[in-house]
Short mmCIF file of C-alpha atoms in Angstrom, two decimals:
data_model
loop_
_atom_site.label_atom_id
_atom_site.label_comp_id
_atom_site.label_asym_id
_atom_site.label_seq_id
_atom_site.Cartn_x
_atom_site.Cartn_y
_atom_site.Cartn_z
CA MET E 3 6.69 35.79 6.61
CA THR E 4 8.25 33.54 9.27
CA ILE E 5 6.18 30.62 10.44
CA THR E 6 7.35 28.69 13.51
CA MET E 7 6.80 24.98 13.88
CA GLN E 8 4.26 25.48 16.66
CA SER E 9 2.07 27.71 14.45
CA THR E 10 2.28 25.58 11.31
CA PRO E 11 -1.27 24.82 10.14
CA GLY E 12 -2.23 21.27 11.08
CA SER E 13 0.52 20.92 13.70
CA SER E 14 -0.32 19.81 17.22
CA GLY E 15 0.43 23.29 18.59
CA TYR E 16 -1.80 24.94 16.01
CA LEU E 17 -4.72 22.59 16.68
CA ASP E 18 -4.30 23.07 20.43
CA LEU E 19 -4.73 26.80 19.87
CA TYR E 20 -7.62 26.42 17.41
CA PRO E 21 -9.41 23.13 18.18
CA GLU E 22 -12.48 24.31 16.26
CA ARG E 23 -10.42 24.20 13.04
CA LYS E 24 -9.70 20.50 13.35
CA VAL E 25 -11.14 18.43 10.50
CA SER E 26 -12.92 15.18 11.39
CA PHE E 27 -13.02 12.12 9.15
CA PHE E 28 -16.61 12.58 7.95
CA LYS E 29 -16.74 16.39 8.15
CA ASN E 30 -15.87 17.04 4.51
CA PRO E 31 -17.41 14.82 1.80
CA TYR E 32 -15.03 16.33 -0.78
CA ILE E 33 -11.96 14.92 1.00
CA LEU E 34 -13.59 11.49 1.26
CA GLY E 35 -14.44 11.63 -2.44
CA VAL E 36 -10.85 12.43 -3.40
CA ALA E 37 -9.57 9.58 -1.24
CA ALA E 38 -12.14 7.14 -2.65
CA VAL E 39 -11.45 7.95 -6.31
CA ALA E 40 -7.66 7.93 -5.85
CA GLY E 41 -8.04 4.70 -3.92
CA ILE E 42 -9.45 2.93 -6.99
CA GLY E 43 -5.76 2.47 -7.83
CA GLY E 44 -5.62 0.36 -4.69
CA LEU E 45 -8.72 -1.50 -5.86
CA LEU E 46 -6.88 -2.40 -9.09
CA PHE E 47 -3.93 -3.64 -7.05
CA GLY E 48 -6.18 -5.69 -4.77
CA TYR E 49 -8.31 -7.14 -7.54
CA ASP E 50 -5.26 -8.20 -9.52
CA THR E 51 -3.76 -9.77 -6.40
CA GLY E 52 -6.86 -11.78 -5.58
CA VAL E 53 -8.21 -12.69 -9.00
CA ILE E 54 -5.11 -14.51 -10.22
CA SER E 55 -5.23 -16.90 -7.26
CA GLY E 56 -8.61 -18.25 -8.43
CA ALA E 57 -8.04 -17.82 -12.17
CA LEU E 58 -4.86 -19.89 -11.94
CA LEU E 59 -6.93 -22.96 -11.00
CA TYR E 60 -8.74 -22.73 -14.36
CA ILE E 61 -5.82 -21.50 -16.48
CA LYS E 62 -4.15 -24.82 -15.65
CA ASP E 63 -7.15 -26.62 -17.14
CA ASP E 64 -6.87 -24.72 -20.46
CA PHE E 65 -3.09 -24.57 -20.86
CA GLN E 66 -1.35 -27.91 -20.33
CA ASP E 67 2.11 -26.31 -20.23
CA VAL E 68 1.01 -24.23 -17.22
CA LYS E 69 -0.44 -27.28 -15.47
CA ASN E 70 2.84 -29.15 -15.86
CA SER E 71 5.12 -26.34 -14.69
CA ASN E 72 5.33 -24.67 -11.26
CA PHE E 73 7.66 -22.15 -12.88
CA LEU E 74 5.02 -21.05 -15.41
CA GLN E 75 2.40 -20.83 -12.66
CA GLU E 76 4.70 -18.65 -10.56
CA THR E 77 5.59 -16.55 -13.61
CA ILE E 78 1.93 -15.88 -14.48
CA VAL E 79 1.39 -14.73 -10.90
CA SER E 80 4.62 -12.79 -10.52
CA MET E 81 4.96 -11.17 -13.96
CA ALA E 82 2.48 -8.53 -12.81
CA ILE E 83 4.84 -7.84 -9.91
CA ALA E 84 7.80 -7.57 -12.28
CA GLY E 85 5.82 -4.98 -14.23
CA ALA E 86 4.94 -3.21 -10.99
CA ILE E 87 8.64 -2.91 -10.12
CA VAL E 88 9.23 -0.99 -13.37
CA GLY E 89 6.02 1.00 -12.93
CA ALA E 90 6.89 1.98 -9.36
CA ALA E 91 10.46 2.93 -10.28
CA ALA E 92 9.21 5.19 -13.09
CA GLY E 93 6.18 6.34 -11.11
CA GLY E 94 8.15 8.62 -8.80
CA TRP E 95 9.58 10.56 -11.75
CA ILE E 96 6.20 10.66 -13.54
CA ASN E 97 4.59 12.03 -10.37
CA ASP E 98 7.15 14.79 -9.94
CA VAL E 99 7.21 15.91 -13.58
CA PHE E 100 3.60 15.48 -14.72
CA GLY E 101 1.70 15.47 -11.42
CA ARG E 102 -0.35 12.96 -9.47
CA LYS E 103 -3.45 13.29 -11.65
CA LYS E 104 -1.77 12.57 -14.99
CA ALA E 105 0.18 9.69 -13.42
CA THR E 106 -3.12 8.13 -12.33
CA LEU E 107 -4.68 8.55 -15.78
CA LEU E 108 -1.64 6.93 -17.41
CA ALA E 109 -1.83 4.00 -14.99
CA ASP E 110 -5.50 3.47 -15.89
CA VAL E 111 -4.79 3.35 -19.63
CA ILE E 112 -1.97 0.83 -19.23
CA PHE E 113 -4.01 -1.35 -16.86
CA THR E 114 -7.03 -1.44 -19.18
CA LEU E 115 -4.86 -2.48 -22.14
CA GLY E 116 -3.34 -5.27 -20.05
CA ALA E 117 -6.77 -6.51 -18.95
CA ILE E 118 -7.95 -6.76 -22.58
CA ILE E 119 -4.82 -8.70 -23.60
CA MET E 120 -5.21 -11.13 -20.68
CA ALA E 121 -8.85 -11.83 -21.50
CA ALA E 122 -8.04 -12.57 -25.15
CA ALA E 123 -4.77 -14.46 -24.57
CA PRO E 124 -4.47 -17.48 -26.95
CA ASN E 125 -1.59 -19.01 -24.97
CA SER E 126 0.32 -18.68 -21.73
CA TYR E 127 2.94 -16.32 -23.19
CA VAL E 128 0.44 -13.70 -24.34
CA LEU E 129 -1.21 -14.04 -20.95
CA ILE E 130 2.15 -13.29 -19.33
CA LEU E 131 2.47 -10.16 -21.52
CA GLY E 132 -0.94 -8.97 -20.34
CA ARG E 133 0.11 -9.58 -16.74
CA LEU E 134 3.22 -7.48 -17.33
CA LEU E 135 1.17 -4.52 -18.60
CA VAL E 136 -1.29 -4.80 -15.72
CA GLY E 137 1.69 -4.74 -13.37
CA LEU E 138 3.06 -1.57 -14.95
CA GLY E 139 -0.26 0.18 -14.29
CA VAL E 140 -0.46 -1.11 -10.72
CA GLY E 141 3.13 -0.03 -10.05
CA VAL E 142 2.50 3.57 -11.10
CA ALA E 143 -0.76 3.63 -9.12
CA SER E 144 0.91 2.21 -5.98
CA VAL E 145 3.27 5.21 -5.92
CA THR E 146 0.67 7.80 -6.85
CA ALA E 147 -2.44 7.06 -4.77
CA PRO E 148 -0.94 7.31 -1.24
CA VAL E 149 0.96 10.52 -2.08
CA TYR E 150 -2.04 12.15 -3.79
CA ILE E 151 -4.30 11.33 -0.83
CA ALA E 152 -1.72 12.43 1.77
CA GLU E 153 -1.07 15.77 0.04
CA SER E 154 -4.80 16.47 -0.15
CA SER E 155 -5.46 15.54 3.51
CA PRO E 156 -5.44 17.50 6.78
CA SER E 157 -2.66 16.11 9.00
CA GLU E 158 -5.07 15.13 11.78
CA ILE E 159 -6.90 12.58 9.58
CA ARG E 160 -4.13 11.83 7.08
CA GLY E 161 -3.53 8.32 8.41
CA ALA E 162 -7.17 7.30 8.11
CA LEU E 163 -7.51 8.77 4.63
CA VAL E 164 -4.35 7.15 3.28
CA SER E 165 -5.58 3.91 4.83
CA THR E 166 -8.67 4.09 2.63
CA ASN E 167 -6.30 3.20 -0.20
CA VAL E 168 -5.39 0.02 1.68
CA LEU E 169 -9.10 -0.60 2.30
CA MET E 170 -9.59 -0.41 -1.46
CA ILE E 171 -6.77 -2.96 -1.89
CA THR E 172 -8.41 -5.40 0.50
CA GLY E 173 -11.85 -4.58 -0.92
CA GLY E 174 -10.51 -5.34 -4.38
CA GLN E 175 -9.24 -8.69 -3.17
CA PHE E 176 -12.63 -9.51 -1.68
CA ILE E 177 -14.44 -8.48 -4.89
CA SER E 178 -12.04 -10.61 -6.93
CA TYR E 179 -13.04 -13.72 -4.98
CA LEU E 180 -16.72 -12.90 -5.48
CA VAL E 181 -16.05 -12.53 -9.21
CA ASN E 182 -14.06 -15.78 -9.22
CA ILE E 183 -16.99 -17.66 -7.67
CA ALA E 184 -19.50 -15.95 -9.98
CA PHE E 185 -17.64 -17.10 -13.11
CA THR E 186 -16.77 -20.66 -12.03
CA ARG E 187 -19.52 -22.15 -14.22
CA VAL E 188 -19.35 -19.65 -17.09
CA PRO E 189 -17.63 -20.61 -20.38
CA GLY E 190 -14.22 -18.94 -20.61
CA THR E 191 -14.07 -18.82 -16.81
CA TRP E 192 -10.63 -17.30 -16.20
CA ARG E 193 -10.90 -14.94 -19.20
CA TRP E 194 -13.90 -13.23 -17.60
CA MET E 195 -12.15 -13.17 -14.23
CA LEU E 196 -9.13 -11.34 -15.66
CA GLY E 197 -10.97 -9.18 -18.21
CA VAL E 198 -13.35 -7.66 -15.66
CA SER E 199 -10.31 -6.08 -13.97
CA GLY E 200 -10.33 -3.38 -16.65
CA VAL E 201 -13.68 -2.00 -15.47
CA PRO E 202 -12.39 -0.20 -12.31
CA ALA E 203 -9.56 1.34 -14.36
CA VAL E 204 -12.06 2.83 -16.83
CA ILE E 205 -14.23 4.13 -13.96
CA GLN E 206 -11.24 5.76 -12.26
CA PHE E 207 -10.07 7.34 -15.53
CA VAL E 208 -13.44 9.02 -16.03
CA LEU E 209 -13.75 10.20 -12.40
CA MET E 210 -10.17 11.50 -12.25
CA LEU E 211 -10.91 13.84 -15.16
CA PHE E 212 -13.16 15.78 -12.75
CA LEU E 213 -10.70 15.87 -9.82
CA PRO E 214 -7.98 18.49 -9.29
CA GLU E 215 -4.23 18.05 -8.98
CA SER E 216 -2.57 17.76 -5.56
CA PRO E 217 -2.44 21.26 -3.99
CA ARG E 218 1.13 20.81 -2.78
CA TRP E 219 2.30 19.83 -6.27
CA LEU E 220 0.50 22.84 -7.73
CA PHE E 221 2.25 25.16 -5.28
CA ILE E 222 5.64 23.66 -6.17
CA LYS E 223 4.87 24.23 -9.86
CA ASN E 224 3.97 27.89 -9.06
CA ARG E 225 0.31 27.39 -9.95
CA LYS E 226 -0.93 29.14 -6.83
CA ASN E 227 -4.41 30.10 -8.03
CA GLU E 228 -5.25 26.49 -8.90
CA ALA E 229 -3.85 25.33 -5.56
CA VAL E 230 -5.96 27.85 -3.64
CA ASP E 231 -9.09 26.65 -5.45
CA VAL E 232 -8.31 23.09 -4.31
CA ILE E 233 -7.54 23.77 -0.65
CA SER E 234 -10.59 26.05 -0.36
CA LYS E 235 -12.64 22.86 -0.72
CA ILE E 236 -10.76 21.22 2.16
CA TYR E 237 -10.61 23.85 4.95
CA ASP E 238 -12.92 26.49 6.40
CA LEU E 239 -12.09 30.15 5.81
CA ALA E 240 -10.08 30.75 9.00
CA ARG E 241 -7.74 27.83 8.49
CA LEU E 242 -7.65 28.33 4.73
CA GLU E 243 -5.87 31.68 5.11
CA ASP E 244 -3.24 30.11 7.35
CA GLU E 245 -2.70 27.19 4.96
CA ILE E 246 -2.26 29.55 1.99
CA ASP E 247 0.21 31.73 3.92
CA PHE E 248 2.22 28.70 4.99
CA LEU E 249 2.32 27.00 1.58
CA THR E 250 3.21 30.28 -0.12
CA ALA E 251 6.07 30.88 2.31
CA GLU E 252 7.61 27.46 1.77
CA SER E 253 6.87 26.89 -1.93
CA GLU E 254 9.75 28.95 -3.34
CA GLN E 255 12.24 27.25 -1.07
CA GLU E 256 10.84 23.85 -2.02
CA ARG E 257 11.08 24.67 -5.74
CA GLN E 258 14.74 25.52 -5.34
CA ARG E 259 15.39 22.31 -3.41
CA ARG E 260 13.47 20.19 -5.90
CA ASN E 261 15.42 21.59 -8.84
CA ASN E 262 18.64 20.41 -7.21
CA VAL E 263 17.40 16.96 -6.12
CA LYS E 264 19.01 13.88 -7.63
CA MET E 265 18.48 10.23 -6.75
CA LEU E 266 22.07 9.88 -5.49
CA ASP E 267 21.35 12.63 -2.95
CA VAL E 268 19.23 10.11 -1.04
CA PHE E 269 22.40 8.20 -0.15
CA LYS E 270 24.45 11.34 0.60
CA SER E 271 22.05 12.90 3.10
CA LYS E 272 22.02 11.05 6.41
CA GLU E 273 18.51 12.07 7.45
CA ILE E 274 17.00 11.33 4.05
CA PHE E 275 18.67 7.92 3.94
CA LEU E 276 17.34 7.10 7.43
CA ALA E 277 13.83 7.97 6.27
CA PHE E 278 14.22 5.73 3.22
CA LEU E 279 15.51 2.83 5.34
CA VAL E 280 12.44 3.01 7.54
CA GLY E 281 9.95 3.46 4.68
CA GLY E 282 11.50 0.85 2.41
CA GLY E 283 12.11 -1.51 5.33
CA LEU E 284 8.47 -1.41 6.41
CA LEU E 285 7.26 -2.24 2.90
CA ALA E 286 9.82 -5.02 2.54
CA PHE E 287 8.73 -6.60 5.81
CA GLN E 288 5.09 -6.22 4.77
CA GLN E 289 5.84 -8.58 1.89
CA PHE E 290 8.35 -10.94 3.54
CA THR E 291 5.95 -11.68 6.39
CA GLY E 292 3.84 -13.40 3.74
CA ILE E 293 0.74 -11.32 3.00
CA ASN E 294 0.81 -11.82 -0.74
CA THR E 295 1.79 -15.45 -0.36
CA VAL E 296 -1.53 -15.80 1.45
CA MET E 297 -3.50 -13.61 -0.98
CA TYR E 298 -2.00 -14.92 -4.26
CA TYR E 299 -2.03 -18.56 -3.25
CA SER E 300 -4.78 -18.86 -0.62
CA PRO E 301 -6.92 -21.24 -2.74
CA THR E 302 -3.80 -23.30 -3.44
CA ILE E 303 -2.91 -23.31 0.28
CA VAL E 304 -6.45 -24.43 1.10
CA GLN E 305 -6.05 -27.28 -1.40
CA MET E 306 -2.69 -28.16 0.18
CA ALA E 307 -4.55 -28.36 3.50
CA GLY E 308 -6.73 -31.11 2.05
CA PHE E 309 -9.73 -29.28 0.55
CA HIS E 310 -9.26 -30.22 -3.11
CA ALA E 311 -12.45 -28.99 -4.81
CA ASN E 312 -11.87 -25.71 -6.68
CA GLU E 313 -15.16 -24.14 -5.60
CA LEU E 314 -14.66 -25.03 -1.93
CA ALA E 315 -11.12 -23.62 -2.04
CA LEU E 316 -12.46 -20.39 -3.54
CA LEU E 317 -15.26 -20.18 -0.98
CA LEU E 318 -12.90 -20.59 1.99
CA SER E 319 -10.56 -18.05 0.41
CA LEU E 320 -13.49 -15.64 0.04
CA ILE E 321 -13.99 -15.78 3.81
CA VAL E 322 -10.29 -15.01 4.32
CA ALA E 323 -10.54 -12.05 1.90
CA GLY E 324 -13.65 -10.76 3.68
CA MET E 325 -11.78 -10.78 6.98
CA ASN E 326 -8.97 -8.85 5.28
CA ALA E 327 -11.35 -6.07 4.22
CA ALA E 328 -13.08 -5.98 7.62
CA GLY E 329 -9.73 -5.81 9.43
CA THR E 330 -8.67 -2.87 7.27
CA VAL E 331 -11.78 -0.94 8.31
CA LEU E 332 -10.70 -1.44 11.93
CA GLY E 333 -7.21 -0.26 10.99
CA ILE E 334 -8.59 2.97 9.50
CA TYR E 335 -10.09 3.80 12.89
CA LEU E 336 -7.08 2.75 14.96
CA ILE E 337 -4.29 4.30 12.89
CA ASP E 338 -5.08 7.87 13.99
CA HIS E 339 -6.10 6.81 17.51
CA ALA E 340 -3.67 4.12 18.64
CA GLY E 341 -0.91 5.36 16.34
CA ARG E 342 1.15 3.76 13.59
CA LYS E 343 3.84 2.11 15.72
CA LYS E 344 1.60 0.46 18.33
CA LEU E 345 -0.70 -0.80 15.61
CA ALA E 346 2.17 -2.34 13.64
CA LEU E 347 3.66 -4.03 16.73
CA SER E 348 0.37 -5.57 17.86
CA SER E 349 -0.31 -6.69 14.29
CA LEU E 350 3.07 -8.40 13.98
CA GLY E 351 2.59 -10.15 17.32
CA GLY E 352 -0.56 -11.81 15.99
CA VAL E 353 1.09 -12.58 12.65
CA ILE E 354 3.90 -14.47 14.42
CA ILE E 355 1.40 -16.63 16.34
CA SER E 356 -0.71 -17.38 13.25
CA LEU E 357 2.31 -18.35 11.12
CA ILE E 358 3.47 -20.73 13.83
CA LEU E 359 -0.05 -22.22 13.87
CA LEU E 360 0.04 -22.66 10.07
CA SER E 361 3.47 -24.27 10.26
CA PHE E 362 2.28 -26.65 12.99
CA SER E 363 -0.85 -27.67 11.05
CA PHE E 364 1.08 -28.55 7.89
CA TYR E 365 3.79 -30.40 9.81
CA LYS E 366 1.19 -32.49 11.61
CA GLN E 367 -0.87 -33.07 8.47
CA SER E 368 2.14 -34.47 6.60
CA SER E 369 2.96 -36.89 9.41
CA SER E 370 -0.58 -37.90 10.50
CA PRO E 371 -2.83 -40.69 9.22
CA SER E 372 -5.44 -39.62 6.69
CA SER E 373 -8.25 -39.95 9.23
CA SER E 374 -6.91 -37.05 11.29
CA SER E 375 -5.37 -34.95 8.50
CA ASN E 376 -8.68 -33.18 7.86
CA VAL E 377 -8.56 -31.84 11.44
CA TYR E 378 -5.19 -30.27 10.75
CA GLY E 379 -6.57 -28.97 7.45
CA TRP E 380 -9.17 -27.01 9.39
CA ILE E 381 -6.45 -25.78 11.75
CA ALA E 382 -4.60 -24.48 8.66
CA VAL E 383 -7.73 -22.60 7.54
CA LEU E 384 -8.05 -21.19 11.07
CA GLY E 385 -4.40 -20.11 10.88
CA LEU E 386 -5.06 -18.34 7.58
CA ALA E 387 -8.05 -16.51 9.07
CA LEU E 388 -6.07 -15.54 12.20
CA TYR E 389 -3.20 -14.32 10.03
CA ILE E 390 -5.48 -12.04 8.02
CA GLY E 391 -7.31 -10.87 11.13
CA CYS E 392 -4.04 -9.76 12.70
CA PHE E 393 -2.24 -8.49 9.59
CA SER E 394 -4.99 -6.41 7.99
CA PRO E 395 -5.56 -3.73 10.70
CA GLY E 396 -1.84 -3.07 11.20
CA MET E 397 0.79 -4.21 8.73
CA GLY E 398 -1.69 -3.69 5.89
CA PRO E 399 -2.21 0.11 6.21
CA VAL E 400 0.73 1.20 8.41
CA PRO E 401 3.63 0.81 5.89
CA TRP E 402 1.79 2.72 3.15
CA THR E 403 0.64 5.43 5.55
CA VAL E 404 4.11 5.92 7.01
CA ASN E 405 5.63 6.07 3.52
CA SER E 406 3.17 8.76 2.47
CA GLU E 407 4.20 11.08 5.31
CA ILE E 408 7.87 10.57 6.24
CA TYR E 409 9.60 12.03 3.16
CA PRO E 410 10.38 15.74 2.63
CA GLU E 411 8.39 17.36 -0.17
CA GLN E 412 11.29 17.63 -2.60
CA TYR E 413 12.11 13.92 -2.20
CA ARG E 414 8.57 12.60 -1.99
CA GLY E 415 8.26 11.47 -5.60
CA ILE E 416 11.73 9.90 -5.78
CA LEU E 417 11.57 8.17 -2.40
CA GLY E 418 7.95 7.11 -2.91
CA GLY E 419 9.02 5.41 -6.14
CA MET E 420 12.10 3.84 -4.54
CA SER E 421 10.13 2.49 -1.57
CA ALA E 422 7.34 1.14 -3.78
CA THR E 423 10.03 -0.54 -5.89
CA VAL E 424 11.41 -2.19 -2.75
CA CYS E 425 7.87 -3.39 -2.01
CA TRP E 426 7.37 -4.88 -5.46
CA VAL E 427 10.83 -6.50 -5.59
CA SER E 428 10.11 -8.12 -2.22
CA ASN E 429 6.67 -9.17 -3.48
CA LEU E 430 8.25 -10.69 -6.59
CA ILE E 431 10.76 -12.71 -4.57
CA VAL E 432 8.07 -14.11 -2.30
CA SER E 433 5.49 -14.91 -4.99
CA GLU E 434 8.03 -16.36 -7.45
CA THR E 435 9.53 -18.73 -4.87
CA PHE E 436 6.69 -19.81 -2.55
CA LEU E 437 5.50 -22.90 -4.44
CA SER E 438 9.04 -24.04 -5.21
CA ILE E 439 10.22 -23.62 -1.61
CA ALA E 440 7.10 -25.36 -0.30
CA ASP E 441 7.77 -28.26 -2.68
CA GLY E 442 11.42 -28.41 -1.66
CA ILE E 443 11.33 -28.14 2.15
CA GLY E 444 7.62 -28.55 2.90
CA THR E 445 4.80 -26.10 3.52
CA GLY E 446 5.24 -26.25 7.30
CA ALA E 447 8.90 -25.24 7.12
CA THR E 448 8.05 -22.45 4.67
CA PHE E 449 5.57 -20.88 7.07
CA LEU E 450 8.09 -21.26 9.90
CA ILE E 451 10.60 -19.20 7.89
CA LEU E 452 7.95 -16.50 7.47
CA ALA E 453 7.37 -16.56 11.24
CA VAL E 454 11.08 -15.94 11.89
CA ILE E 455 11.01 -13.00 9.44
CA ALA E 456 7.97 -11.63 11.31
CA VAL E 457 9.99 -11.67 14.55
CA VAL E 458 12.75 -9.65 12.85
CA ALA E 459 10.08 -7.25 11.53
CA PHE E 460 8.73 -6.79 15.08
CA LEU E 461 12.19 -5.79 16.32
CA PHE E 462 12.68 -3.45 13.34
CA VAL E 463 9.45 -1.59 14.10
CA LEU E 464 10.21 -1.51 17.83
CA PHE E 465 13.64 0.08 17.47
CA TYR E 466 13.62 2.03 14.20
CA VAL E 467 10.12 3.21 13.24
CA PRO E 468 9.08 6.58 14.76
CA GLU E 469 5.52 7.44 15.69
CA THR E 470 4.14 9.93 13.14
CA LYS E 471 0.53 10.13 14.34
CA GLY E 472 -0.75 13.70 14.23
CA LEU E 473 2.50 15.23 12.94
CA THR E 474 2.72 17.62 10.00
CA PHE E 475 5.15 16.91 7.17
CA ASP E 476 7.49 19.55 8.60
CA GLU E 477 7.46 18.01 12.08
CA VAL E 478 8.31 14.61 10.60
CA GLU E 479 11.35 16.18 8.90
CA VAL E 480 12.57 17.30 12.33
CA ILE E 481 12.51 13.67 13.53
CA TRP E 482 15.01 12.59 10.87
CA LYS E 483 17.26 15.59 11.53
CA GLU E 484 17.25 14.76 15.24
CA ARG E 485 18.04 11.10 14.57
CA ALA E 486 20.83 12.01 12.18
CA TRP E 487 22.44 14.89 14.06
CA GLY E 488 21.09 14.80 17.62
CA LYS E 489 18.05 16.30 19.34
CA ASN E 490 17.27 19.98 19.36
CA PRO E 491 15.96 20.93 22.83
CA ASN E 492 13.69 23.56 21.26
CA THR E 493 11.74 20.98 19.24
CA GLU E 494 11.82 17.94 21.49
CA SER E 495 8.81 18.92 23.59
CA LEU E 496 6.84 19.78 20.47
CA LEU E 497 7.41 16.34 18.93
CA GLU E 498 6.49 14.60 22.17
CA ARG E 499 3.27 16.60 22.42
CA ALA E 500 2.45 15.97 18.76
CA SER E 501 2.99 12.23 19.03
CA GLN E 502 0.71 12.08 22.07
CA SER E 503 -2.10 14.08 20.44
#
């Protein structure tokens, strides 16, 4: 059976012909449930990101060697990222061989073990080991969740559903600050903060046992009956038949391609390499524009701004984290309406302004008399809030959404793992160096460097990132072929119409 691009289920042409078959965001509770459960992996990521920023304030009180060493502080924070690099690199292979569901279950087991070790750590080195294990779990989950959600989602709401994973990340960060505040006066403060992180992993493990595998992965593995059972829960009968016909027609070809795929092929194929440059570049810029500097060290930054009490620093950081979660909700709405590219560009514009404001406030605070330094401290807090308000709707969800949809099926596991590894390496560089650079050249200069990187990121998105709103996976493949080898006049109008839908 030959299926043209215009008639591909979920494509813009198909939905123009059959608008009644379009799936809305709240039309199918099953799809939302799948996205929510898979997104708990994002919650683990977010909780781990946020909780260490507050726990570090109290770890320094218990472990004198940590208090006396910026390097140990940075290592406790960043060892989870080092683990995530390994987890993300292995996660692509685990996803392709064992499936999205088993990869998620494995991530939960590793994360829970790490949480227990952190809570019971007798010294800083055992704590670092626990952070490493937690990072391994987060790394596997960061590869798995966006792909699992994307492959279980109708194309017309794929962006919003993948963005729920980012909402879970920001929600996890917000919850972590609430937990931090709740345990500030409890004996063993930081141990509770870190140990509680195992609870979401246990919850996800149990819930995932009742969820199916990704239908696309099942088709590739020639498990058609199981795949049909899954997609029958997603689409109505009329569209279901079309989806089954289409996936059946392409599955054999995809199996043959996948059997021949090797990591080196990414660098031999021009269109695949272009896709990886855009996906990996977006995730690198997400980190180098400073988001996890803000989220890992926001209480520390607040204290640098002149608010020295631990509880006040945590409270102000809680407000910042709440704005992050609220901004992500806005992003979920905008990503399938305004589009990925416009959302990223407007987000980066605000990030540039807020980083300049932060840089200005710290420069002025360091050179002003103490009577006026508190004013600049509040300007720094305002800059943090503005940064989060601008970053969270755009550069929070857009890179992960784009990465979940720009890679061909046979490369999706490998490239998803490679791009997530780029993200975690970038994250590691930023988190391992922020305090040292701020000590060396000043906090104001450090934020100014981040502002310059944000300008470069703006230009990168403007010139290199395509709009993928409303496109099917197959239509996105055509974009890379056109960019690599020139436009095909038979598909150009289709892509334009799809991007405007």
